[in-house]
Tab-separated table of C-alpha atoms and ligand atoms in Angstrom:
chain	number	residue	atom	x	y	z
A	1	UNK	CA	30.551	-11.021	-29.001
A	2	UNK	CA	28.310	-9.072	-31.266
A	3	UNK	CA	28.467	-5.200	-30.592
A	4	UNK	CA	25.837	-3.133	-31.958
A	5	UNK	CA	24.767	0.570	-31.603
A	6	UNK	CA	21.407	2.753	-31.994
A	7	UNK	CA	20.041	6.222	-31.003
A	8	UNK	CA	17.624	4.533	-28.642
A	9	UNK	CA	17.161	0.877	-27.171
A	10	UNK	CA	13.878	-0.109	-26.105
A	11	UNK	CA	13.966	-2.853	-23.460
A	12	UNK	CA	10.865	-5.244	-23.820
A	13	UNK	CA	8.783	-6.361	-27.039
A	14	UNK	CA	5.323	-6.153	-25.291
A	15	UNK	CA	2.618	-3.809	-26.463
A	16	UNK	CA	4.564	-0.785	-24.522
A	17	UNK	CA	7.947	-1.585	-25.764
A	18	UNK	CA	6.493	-2.071	-29.385
A	19	UNK	CA	4.168	0.601	-29.425
A	20	UNK	CA	7.009	3.221	-28.476
A	21	UNK	CA	9.375	1.877	-31.022
A	22	UNK	CA	6.959	2.168	-33.701
A	23	UNK	CA	6.338	6.170	-33.016
A	24	UNK	CA	10.091	6.580	-32.072
A	25	UNK	CA	11.406	5.193	-35.191
A	26	UNK	CA	9.394	7.897	-37.086
A	27	UNK	CA	12.250	10.351	-36.001
A	28	UNK	CA	14.877	8.199	-34.538
A	29	UNK	CA	17.195	4.864	-34.767
A	30	UNK	CA	15.647	2.363	-32.627
A	31	UNK	CA	16.722	-1.161	-31.749
A	32	UNK	CA	14.102	-3.464	-29.469
A	33	UNK	CA	15.889	-5.894	-27.229
A	34	UNK	CA	13.597	-8.701	-26.164
A	35	UNK	CA	14.590	-11.647	-23.438
A	36	UNK	CA	12.326	-14.450	-25.030
A	37	UNK	CA	12.483	-15.806	-28.490
A	38	UNK	CA	9.395	-13.960	-29.567
A	39	UNK	CA	7.378	-10.887	-28.880
A	40	UNK	CA	4.454	-10.416	-26.695
A	41	UNK	CA	5.317	-13.939	-25.241
A	42	UNK	CA	4.433	-12.293	-21.442
A	43	UNK	CA	1.466	-9.725	-20.596
A	44	UNK	CA	0.784	-8.522	-24.052
A	45	UNK	CA	-0.102	-12.279	-25.424
A	46	UNK	CA	-2.318	-12.901	-22.467
A	47	UNK	CA	-4.797	-10.224	-22.570
A	48	UNK	CA	-8.451	-10.159	-22.656
A	49	UNK	CA	-8.187	-7.842	-25.460
A	50	UNK	CA	-10.475	-4.945	-24.500
A	51	UNK	CA	-10.794	-1.579	-25.317
A	52	UNK	CA	-13.100	0.379	-22.766
A	53	UNK	CA	-12.903	4.071	-22.435
A	54	UNK	CA	-14.588	3.978	-18.710
A	55	UNK	CA	-11.715	2.150	-17.205
A	56	UNK	CA	-9.588	2.118	-13.706
A	57	UNK	CA	-8.976	5.873	-13.433
A	58	UNK	CA	-9.042	9.613	-15.561
A	59	UNK	CA	-5.794	9.069	-16.600
A	60	UNK	CA	-6.013	5.817	-18.012
A	61	UNK	CA	-9.033	6.735	-19.783
A	62	UNK	CA	-7.494	10.019	-21.193
A	63	UNK	CA	-4.394	7.907	-22.484
A	64	UNK	CA	-6.875	5.444	-23.773
A	65	UNK	CA	-8.672	8.058	-25.839
A	66	UNK	CA	-5.452	9.842	-26.940
A	67	UNK	CA	-5.002	6.453	-29.007
A	68	UNK	CA	-8.739	6.196	-30.371
A	69	UNK	CA	-8.086	7.486	-33.675
A	70	UNK	CA	-5.320	5.148	-34.092
A	71	UNK	CA	-7.430	2.050	-33.339
A	72	UNK	CA	-10.680	3.245	-35.511
A	73	UNK	CA	-8.682	4.416	-38.405
A	74	UNK	CA	-5.245	3.244	-38.260
A	75	UNK	CA	-2.374	4.700	-40.822
A	76	UNK	CA	-2.481	3.523	-44.414
A	77	UNK	CA	-0.953	-0.185	-44.691
A	78	UNK	CA	-0.780	-0.654	-40.976
A	79	UNK	CA	-2.883	-3.310	-40.881
A	80	UNK	CA	-5.426	-5.148	-43.515
A	81	UNK	CA	-8.162	-5.970	-40.932
A	82	UNK	CA	-10.008	-3.656	-38.472
A	83	UNK	CA	-8.244	-3.287	-35.099
A	84	UNK	CA	-11.060	-3.016	-33.162
A	85	UNK	CA	-14.703	-4.399	-33.288
A	86	UNK	CA	-17.473	-3.303	-31.352
A	87	UNK	CA	-18.822	-5.969	-28.461
A	88	UNK	CA	-20.327	-3.614	-25.597
A	89	UNK	CA	-19.891	-4.087	-21.966
A	90	UNK	CA	-22.339	-4.994	-19.318
A	91	UNK	CA	-21.659	-4.205	-15.252
A	92	UNK	CA	-24.168	-6.600	-13.633
A	93	UNK	CA	-25.635	-6.015	-10.364
A	94	UNK	CA	-26.996	-8.807	-8.241
A	95	UNK	CA	-28.916	-8.925	-5.102
A	96	UNK	CA	-27.674	-5.874	-2.630
A	97	UNK	CA	-25.894	-4.296	-5.409
A	98	UNK	CA	-27.614	-1.280	-6.401
A	99	UNK	CA	-25.673	1.106	-4.342
A	100	UNK	CA	-22.572	-0.446	-5.922
A	101	UNK	CA	-24.039	-0.135	-9.562
A	102	UNK	CA	-25.418	3.640	-8.610
A	103	UNK	CA	-21.337	4.364	-7.889
A	104	UNK	CA	-20.334	2.800	-10.922
A	105	UNK	CA	-22.793	5.096	-12.884
A	106	UNK	CA	-21.495	8.308	-11.016
A	107	UNK	CA	-18.058	7.706	-11.511
A	108	UNK	CA	-18.443	6.934	-15.264
A	109	UNK	CA	-21.648	8.720	-16.906
A	110	UNK	CA	-19.983	11.868	-16.926
A	111	UNK	CA	-17.233	10.735	-19.321
A	112	UNK	CA	-18.785	7.806	-20.964
A	113	UNK	CA	-22.075	9.441	-22.453
A	114	UNK	CA	-23.347	6.370	-23.668
A	115	UNK	CA	-23.055	4.398	-20.555
A	116	UNK	CA	-26.843	3.930	-19.286
A	117	UNK	CA	-28.583	1.889	-16.522
A	118	UNK	CA	-31.034	-0.923	-17.650
A	119	UNK	CA	-33.301	-3.073	-16.039
A	120	UNK	CA	-33.225	-7.110	-15.518
A	121	UNK	CA	-35.686	-7.689	-18.700
A	122	UNK	CA	-33.330	-5.595	-20.981
A	123	UNK	CA	-30.202	-7.166	-19.358
A	124	UNK	CA	-31.697	-10.735	-20.015
A	125	UNK	CA	-32.365	-9.837	-23.557
A	126	UNK	CA	-28.731	-8.808	-23.989
A	127	UNK	CA	-27.313	-11.776	-22.186
A	128	UNK	CA	-29.858	-14.640	-21.617
A	129	UNK	CA	-27.164	-16.745	-19.730
A	130	UNK	CA	-27.737	-14.463	-16.722
A	131	UNK	CA	-29.712	-16.068	-13.926
A	132	UNK	CA	-33.156	-14.481	-13.768
A	133	UNK	CA	-33.054	-14.883	-10.270
A	134	UNK	CA	-29.728	-13.131	-9.643
A	135	UNK	CA	-29.756	-10.278	-11.804
A	136	UNK	CA	-31.372	-7.190	-10.517
A	137	UNK	CA	-30.184	-4.667	-12.749
A	138	UNK	CA	-26.969	-3.410	-14.845
A	139	UNK	CA	-25.371	-0.705	-16.911
A	140	UNK	CA	-24.645	-1.005	-20.738
A	141	UNK	CA	-21.700	0.682	-22.314
A	142	UNK	CA	-22.057	0.037	-26.313
A	143	UNK	CA	-18.618	1.605	-26.712
A	144	UNK	CA	-16.803	-1.300	-25.866
A	145	UNK	CA	-14.532	-3.100	-28.275
A	146	UNK	CA	-12.529	-6.045	-28.935
A	147	UNK	CA	-8.976	-5.111	-29.654
A	148	UNK	CA	-7.104	-7.503	-32.608
A	149	UNK	CA	-3.814	-7.432	-30.538
A	150	UNK	CA	-2.135	-9.639	-33.009
A	151	UNK	CA	-3.035	-7.135	-35.921
A	152	UNK	CA	-1.850	-4.163	-33.346
A	153	UNK	CA	1.405	-5.698	-32.303
A	154	UNK	CA	2.260	-6.867	-35.696
A	155	UNK	CA	1.516	-3.613	-37.249
A	156	UNK	CA	3.950	-1.796	-34.780
A	157	UNK	CA	7.027	-4.287	-35.657
A	158	UNK	CA	6.272	-3.744	-39.366
A	159	UNK	CA	6.351	-0.131	-39.064
A	160	UNK	CA	9.221	-0.361	-37.048
A	161	UNK	CA	10.903	-2.146	-39.756
A	162	UNK	CA	9.910	0.222	-42.401
A	163	UNK	CA	11.350	2.864	-40.641
A	164	UNK	CA	14.778	1.419	-40.628
A	165	UNK	CA	14.422	0.042	-36.959
A	166	UNK	CA	15.380	-3.439	-35.595
A	167	UNK	CA	14.413	-5.973	-33.005
A	168	UNK	CA	16.166	-8.799	-31.487
A	169	UNK	CA	14.734	-11.365	-29.615
A	170	UNK	CA	16.886	-13.641	-27.236
A	171	UNK	CA	18.526	-10.484	-25.917
A	172	UNK	CA	18.166	-10.907	-22.272
A	173	UNK	CA	19.774	-7.816	-21.051
A	174	UNK	CA	21.881	-8.754	-17.937
A	175	UNK	CA	23.818	-5.668	-17.517
A	176	UNK	CA	23.452	-1.816	-18.143
A	177	UNK	CA	26.091	0.369	-17.775
A	178	UNK	CA	26.612	4.231	-18.772
A	179	UNK	CA	30.070	5.847	-19.983
A	180	UNK	CA	30.486	9.280	-20.870
A	181	UNK	CA	26.436	9.765	-21.585
A	182	UNK	CA	26.483	6.448	-23.488
A	183	UNK	CA	24.655	3.401	-22.182
A	184	UNK	CA	25.898	-0.038	-22.701
A	185	UNK	CA	23.424	-3.029	-22.428
A	186	UNK	CA	24.929	-6.224	-22.435
A	187	UNK	CA	23.371	-9.707	-23.058
A	188	UNK	CA	24.976	-13.551	-23.057
A	189	UNK	CA	26.595	-13.177	-26.521
A	190	UNK	CA	25.683	-9.707	-27.575
A	191	UNK	CA	26.241	-6.067	-26.158
A	192	UNK	CA	24.305	-2.807	-27.556
A	193	UNK	CA	25.244	1.130	-26.994
A	194	UNK	CA	22.509	3.835	-27.025
A	195	UNK	CA	21.998	7.279	-25.955
A	196	UNK	CA	18.564	6.563	-24.760
A	197	UNK	CA	17.172	3.352	-22.926
A	198	UNK	CA	13.557	2.834	-22.885
A	199	UNK	CA	12.546	0.568	-20.104
A	200	UNK	CA	9.567	-1.193	-21.435
A	201	UNK	CA	10.078	-4.513	-19.532
A	202	UNK	CA	6.634	-4.928	-18.142
A	203	UNK	CA	6.944	-7.210	-14.529
A	204	UNK	CA	10.737	-6.644	-14.781
A	205	UNK	CA	10.751	-3.178	-15.051
A	206	UNK	CA	11.987	-2.771	-11.407
A	207	UNK	CA	14.857	-4.838	-12.090
A	208	UNK	CA	16.006	-3.284	-15.220
A	209	UNK	CA	15.772	0.227	-13.438
A	210	UNK	CA	17.701	-1.278	-10.653
A	211	UNK	CA	20.599	-2.398	-13.284
A	212	UNK	CA	20.791	0.726	-14.594
A	213	UNK	CA	21.243	2.503	-11.279
A	214	UNK	CA	17.731	4.601	-11.791
A	215	UNK	CA	15.218	5.730	-8.940
A	216	UNK	CA	13.786	3.186	-7.173
A	217	UNK	CA	10.048	2.955	-8.080
A	218	UNK	CA	7.853	0.194	-6.824
A	219	UNK	CA	6.158	-1.650	-9.066
A	220	UNK	CA	3.913	-4.744	-8.234
A	221	UNK	CA	3.114	-7.704	-10.609
A	222	UNK	CA	-0.137	-9.373	-10.042
A	223	UNK	CA	-1.595	-12.420	-11.498
A	224	UNK	CA	-4.560	-12.871	-13.188
A	225	UNK	CA	-6.151	-16.243	-14.388
A	226	UNK	CA	-8.405	-16.509	-17.264
A	227	UNK	CA	-9.990	-19.816	-18.679
A	228	UNK	CA	-12.014	-20.928	-21.572
A	229	UNK	CA	-14.999	-23.371	-21.162
A	230	UNK	CA	-17.139	-24.733	-24.074
A	231	UNK	CA	-19.616	-22.275	-25.708
A	232	UNK	CA	-22.965	-22.895	-24.146
A	233	UNK	CA	-25.378	-23.758	-26.758
A	234	UNK	CA	-27.367	-20.443	-26.765
A	235	UNK	CA	-24.009	-17.966	-26.942
A	236	UNK	CA	-24.582	-15.289	-29.101
A	237	UNK	CA	-22.811	-12.055	-29.834
A	238	UNK	CA	-23.049	-11.318	-26.109
A	239	UNK	CA	-21.299	-8.136	-24.904
A	240	UNK	CA	-18.275	-8.503	-21.975
A	241	UNK	CA	-20.401	-8.943	-18.953
A	242	UNK	CA	-18.572	-8.093	-15.513
A	243	UNK	CA	-19.946	-7.951	-12.072
A	244	UNK	CA	-20.039	-4.544	-10.357
A	245	UNK	CA	-18.399	-6.067	-7.298
A	246	UNK	CA	-15.503	-6.839	-9.740
A	247	UNK	CA	-15.078	-10.465	-8.992
A	248	UNK	CA	-15.650	-12.141	-12.195
A	249	UNK	CA	-16.208	-11.430	-15.976
A	250	UNK	CA	-17.002	-13.566	-18.806
A	251	UNK	CA	-17.088	-12.674	-22.642
A	252	UNK	CA	-17.635	-15.195	-25.952
A	253	UNK	CA	-13.592	-15.858	-27.217
A	254	UNK	CA	-12.678	-18.249	-29.467
A	255	UNK	CA	-13.187	-21.270	-29.018
A	256	UNK	CA	-15.854	-20.978	-26.253
A	257	UNK	CA	-16.476	-18.537	-23.534
A	258	UNK	CA	-13.884	-16.887	-21.521
A	259	UNK	CA	-14.319	-16.510	-17.919
A	260	UNK	CA	-11.989	-14.602	-15.472
A	261	UNK	CA	-12.207	-14.176	-11.691
A	262	UNK	CA	-10.326	-10.615	-11.720
A	263	UNK	CA	-7.729	-11.864	-9.220
A	264	UNK	CA	-4.685	-9.517	-8.252
A	265	UNK	CA	-2.496	-11.811	-6.685
A	266	UNK	CA	1.132	-10.240	-5.988
A	267	UNK	CA	3.806	-12.267	-7.879
A	268	UNK	CA	7.456	-12.119	-8.638
A	269	UNK	CA	8.355	-11.181	-12.048
A	270	UNK	CA	8.001	-14.896	-14.013
A	271	UNK	CA	6.351	-16.660	-16.752
A	272	UNK	CA	3.181	-16.863	-15.041
A	273	UNK	CA	0.786	-19.837	-15.002
A	274	UNK	CA	-2.847	-20.474	-13.741
A	275	UNK	CA	-3.078	-21.912	-10.234
A	276	UNK	CA	-5.706	-24.546	-9.900
A	277	UNK	CA	-7.638	-22.914	-7.188
A	278	UNK	CA	-8.166	-19.778	-9.133
A	279	UNK	CA	-9.812	-21.243	-12.092
A	280	UNK	CA	-12.190	-23.198	-9.482
A	281	UNK	CA	-12.983	-19.782	-7.952
A	282	UNK	CA	-13.761	-18.478	-11.380
A	283	UNK	CA	-15.910	-21.264	-12.041
A	284	UNK	CA	-17.773	-21.276	-8.782
A	285	UNK	CA	-18.594	-17.455	-8.971
A	286	UNK	CA	-19.546	-17.814	-13.063
A	287	UNK	CA	-22.296	-20.397	-11.914
A	288	UNK	CA	-23.656	-18.021	-9.152
A	289	UNK	CA	-24.591	-15.783	-11.877
A	290	UNK	CA	-24.953	-17.626	-15.072
A	291	UNK	CA	-27.624	-20.344	-16.092
A	292	UNK	CA	-24.777	-22.924	-17.314
A	293	UNK	CA	-22.379	-25.421	-15.786
A	294	UNK	CA	-19.348	-26.091	-17.798
A	295	UNK	CA	-18.391	-29.213	-18.068
A	296	UNK	CA	-14.679	-28.641	-18.196
A	297	UNK	CA	-11.931	-26.278	-19.225
A	298	UNK	CA	-10.706	-26.104	-22.431
A	299	UNK	CA	-7.856	-23.798	-22.080
A	300	UNK	CA	-6.347	-21.680	-18.759
A	301	UNK	CA	-3.655	-19.316	-18.693
A	302	UNK	CA	-2.831	-16.540	-16.241
A	303	UNK	CA	-0.102	-13.431	-17.012
A	304	UNK	CA	0.920	-10.294	-15.072
A	305	UNK	CA	-0.756	-7.044	-14.887
A	306	UNK	CA	2.072	-4.862	-13.211
A	307	UNK	CA	1.064	-1.851	-11.254
A	308	UNK	CA	2.455	1.310	-9.831
A	309	UNK	CA	1.141	2.476	-6.250
A	310	UNK	CA	-1.533	4.920	-7.726
A	311	UNK	CA	-2.354	2.351	-10.880
A	312	UNK	CA	-1.234	4.869	-13.265
A	313	UNK	CA	1.465	4.124	-15.550
A	314	UNK	CA	4.882	5.562	-15.375
A	315	UNK	CA	6.037	7.375	-18.168
A	316	UNK	CA	9.044	9.736	-18.446
A	317	UNK	CA	12.624	10.445	-17.712
A	318	UNK	CA	14.326	9.188	-14.510
A	319	UNK	CA	15.531	11.996	-12.387
A	320	UNK	CA	18.763	10.053	-11.414
A	321	UNK	CA	19.809	8.308	-14.288
A	322	UNK	CA	20.540	10.518	-17.332
A	323	UNK	CA	18.919	9.122	-20.617
A	324	UNK	CA	16.767	6.448	-18.791
A	325	UNK	CA	13.339	6.471	-19.470
A	326	UNK	CA	10.428	4.845	-17.879
A	327	UNK	CA	7.560	2.974	-19.437
A	328	UNK	CA	6.130	0.730	-17.148
A	329	UNK	CA	3.201	0.082	-14.751
A	330	UNK	CA	0.687	-0.690	-17.789
A	331	UNK	CA	-1.777	-2.805	-15.170
A	332	UNK	CA	-4.637	-3.921	-16.859
A	333	UNK	CA	-4.795	-1.410	-19.531
A	334	UNK	CA	-1.564	-1.704	-21.805
A	335	UNK	CA	-2.859	-2.695	-24.798
A	336	UNK	CA	-5.475	-0.286	-25.177
A	337	UNK	CA	-3.397	2.481	-24.137
A	338	UNK	CA	-0.539	1.367	-26.332
A	339	UNK	CA	-1.163	3.849	-29.270
A	340	UNK	CA	-1.904	6.763	-27.027
A	341	UNK	CA	1.189	6.091	-24.640
A	342	UNK	CA	3.613	5.123	-27.652
A	343	UNK	CA	2.954	8.504	-29.364
A	344	UNK	CA	3.199	10.562	-26.196
A	345	UNK	CA	6.479	8.949	-25.782
A	346	UNK	CA	7.885	9.892	-29.218
A	347	UNK	CA	6.511	13.424	-28.308
A	348	UNK	CA	8.422	13.573	-25.182
A	349	UNK	CA	11.532	12.007	-26.407
A	350	UNK	CA	11.687	13.735	-30.003
A	351	UNK	CA	9.778	16.978	-29.171
A	352	UNK	CA	10.507	17.837	-25.844
A	353	UNK	CA	7.069	17.443	-24.656
A	354	UNK	CA	6.522	16.831	-20.722
A	355	UNK	CA	4.390	14.160	-19.167
A	356	UNK	CA	1.354	15.211	-17.154
A	357	UNK	CA	2.858	15.137	-13.521
A	358	UNK	CA	0.001	12.468	-12.729
A	359	UNK	CA	1.955	9.679	-14.580
A	360	UNK	CA	5.857	11.062	-14.441
A	361	UNK	CA	8.207	9.084	-12.670
A	362	UNK	CA	8.915	11.999	-10.268
A	363	UNK	CA	5.751	11.478	-8.450
A	364	UNK	CA	7.580	8.494	-6.771
A	365	UNK	CA	10.620	10.638	-5.244
A	366	UNK	CA	12.684	8.009	-4.102
A	367	UNK	CA	10.701	5.087	-3.955
A	368	UNK	CA	6.990	5.255	-2.843
B	1	LIG	C1	-5.662	-11.646	-17.983
B	1	LIG	C2	-5.171	-10.628	-18.294
B	1	LIG	C3	-6.000	-9.553	-19.059
B	1	LIG	C4	-5.844	-8.491	-19.730
B	1	LIG	N1	-6.699	-7.733	-20.267
B	1	LIG	C5	-6.694	-6.581	-20.759
B	1	LIG	C6	-7.278	-5.714	-21.764
B	1	LIG	O1	-8.733	-6.234	-21.560
B	1	LIG	N2	-6.979	-4.628	-22.375
B	1	LIG	C7	-6.016	-4.023	-21.911
B	1	LIG	O2	-5.295	-3.113	-22.554
B	1	LIG	N3	-4.962	-4.877	-21.321
B	1	LIG	C8	-5.200	-5.876	-20.548
B	1	LIG	N4	-4.389	-6.600	-19.752
B	1	LIG	C9	-3.126	-6.015	-19.613
B	1	LIG	C10	-1.956	-6.030	-20.619
B	1	LIG	O3	-1.864	-7.251	-21.003
B	1	LIG	C11	-0.452	-5.289	-20.062
B	1	LIG	O4	-0.887	-4.470	-19.312
B	1	LIG	C12	0.301	-5.093	-20.871
B	1	LIG	O5	0.483	-6.317	-22.040
B	1	LIG	C13	1.717	-4.825	-20.583
B	1	LIG	O6	2.695	-4.772	-21.830
B	1	LIG	P1	4.268	-4.530	-21.256
B	1	LIG	O7	4.869	-4.288	-22.618
B	1	LIG	O8	4.284	-3.320	-20.270
B	1	LIG	O9	4.440	-5.945	-20.857
B	1	LIG	P2	5.111	-7.368	-21.517
B	1	LIG	O10	4.067	-8.004	-22.631
B	1	LIG	O11	5.164	-8.192	-20.524
B	1	LIG	O12	6.373	-7.072	-22.022
B	1	LIG	C14	7.829	-6.860	-21.478
B	1	LIG	C15	8.461	-7.649	-22.133
B	1	LIG	O13	9.909	-7.220	-21.574
B	1	LIG	C16	10.814	-8.292	-21.787
B	1	LIG	N5	11.925	-8.308	-20.671
B	1	LIG	C17	11.558	-8.409	-19.396
B	1	LIG	N6	12.931	-8.160	-18.895
B	1	LIG	C18	13.652	-8.098	-19.850
B	1	LIG	C19	15.014	-8.189	-20.119
B	1	LIG	N7	16.130	-7.671	-19.134
B	1	LIG	N8	15.846	-8.265	-21.407
B	1	LIG	C20	15.133	-8.063	-22.323
B	1	LIG	N9	13.732	-8.026	-22.625
B	1	LIG	C21	13.059	-8.045	-21.299
B	1	LIG	C22	9.759	-9.565	-21.398
B	1	LIG	O14	10.438	-10.259	-21.758
B	1	LIG	C23	8.671	-9.116	-22.033
B	1	LIG	O15	8.362	-9.693	-23.409
B	1	LIG	C24	-4.411	-7.801	-19.652
B	1	LIG	C25	-3.505	-8.700	-18.730
B	1	LIG	C26	-4.108	-10.056	-18.608
B	1	LIG	C27	-2.877	-10.827	-17.759
C-alpha cells in the first residue's frame, strides 16, 4: 500500500474540489484525491456551462459575482482562450404567464440592471424559432455567458501542479479516521495523511461526512437531463431560452441544439443516466413553444445537481469533526461559482476569514 501525506487533502476532482485546490495550493501543500480515472467525470463534466448572475438566490448571485473578474480576466497563463463568451439569456412567457414574468423581473431587475422586458416582436427577432402563437412577452439579459468548462478546469489543474500540488485519480476514499489531530484517508491500495480534509465529493458529500464522523447535513442529489437534437436550419447565434415556468430551456450547443426539461428528480448518489421519459418530456415541451420538430436525438445525458435544504452551498469548517471542511451543495451553480467559492475556501482556511452565516455548515445544526 502506498502511503502519502499533505497539509490538505481535497476529496473530489470536480469544479468544487479543483477550484479550491487551485487557490489553496498558493499557500499550502495540497493533494486532490478522485475516485474516478479522470477529473470532472460526474456533474462537472455534464453541465450546461452557463454563467448567469441572476440565478437561484442572492447568496449564489454574490458568489458568482465574486468570481466574475477571474472569469473575465483570468490570471496570466491560466488559459489560452477566453473562459466566457457572451450569449445572452431569454426568459420566455407564454399565454397566462405575464404575472410570472413580472415576478421574475421584480426579483432580478434590482441586481441585474441590464435585464429588460421585451415584447413578442423583439423576442421573435432574437429567436425566430419560438412559436409566434405562443410567445407573449419575455425578459432579456445580455450578460449571460457560456463558460469554457474544459478550459476552466484544465487551468485549475495546471495551476495546482505549478504550485507543487498533486492529484491522484482512481483513489476512492473508503475510510476516514483521525488520530491525534491528523486525518488518514484510505483507498483500495493507498492511503494519505493530512491535517485538513476538504469534502468536495459532490453527490457523495454526505457519505464522506459520515465516514469522517462529521455533522449530518441533508444534501439531496437531483437528476437533471439534457439532449442534443439536430440544429434547425435557421439556427443562429441565439441566447439561451428558458421558460418563465421553469420547465424547459434550450440553447445552441455543438453539434446541434441542447434541450433540457429542467427536471429535478431526487436520486441516490450514482453515475446518473438519462431516463427515456425525461427526454420525451423535454421534446414534448419543446415543440409546444418552438416551431421545429426534431427528428431524432443525437446525444443525451444526465447529471446530478446536489442541493442543501435552502439551496445555498455549504462552505466552512464542521463544528463536530475538527479539521473537516464542507464544500458541498453546489446545486445548479457549481461551475459559475467555482472561482468565487474556491477563493473563499482559501481565505477561510489560510487567512482565517469567516464564511457568511448564510452558507456556513452551522446553519444546519444537527441535521436539518
Ligand atoms: C444538466 C446539468 C446542467 C448544469 N448546468 C450548469 C450551469 O449551466 N452552470 C453551472 O454553474 N452549473 C451547472 N450545473 C451544476 C454543476 O454541474 C454542479 O454544481 C457542479 O458540477 C458540482 O461540482 P462538484 O465538484 O461539487 O461535483 P462533481 O463534479 O460531481 O465532483 C465530485 C467528485 O467527487 C468524487 N468523489 C465522490 N466520492 C468520492 C470518494 N469517496 N473518494 C474520492 N472521490 C470521490 C466524484 O467521483 C466526483 O468526481 C449543471 C448540472 C447539470 C447536471
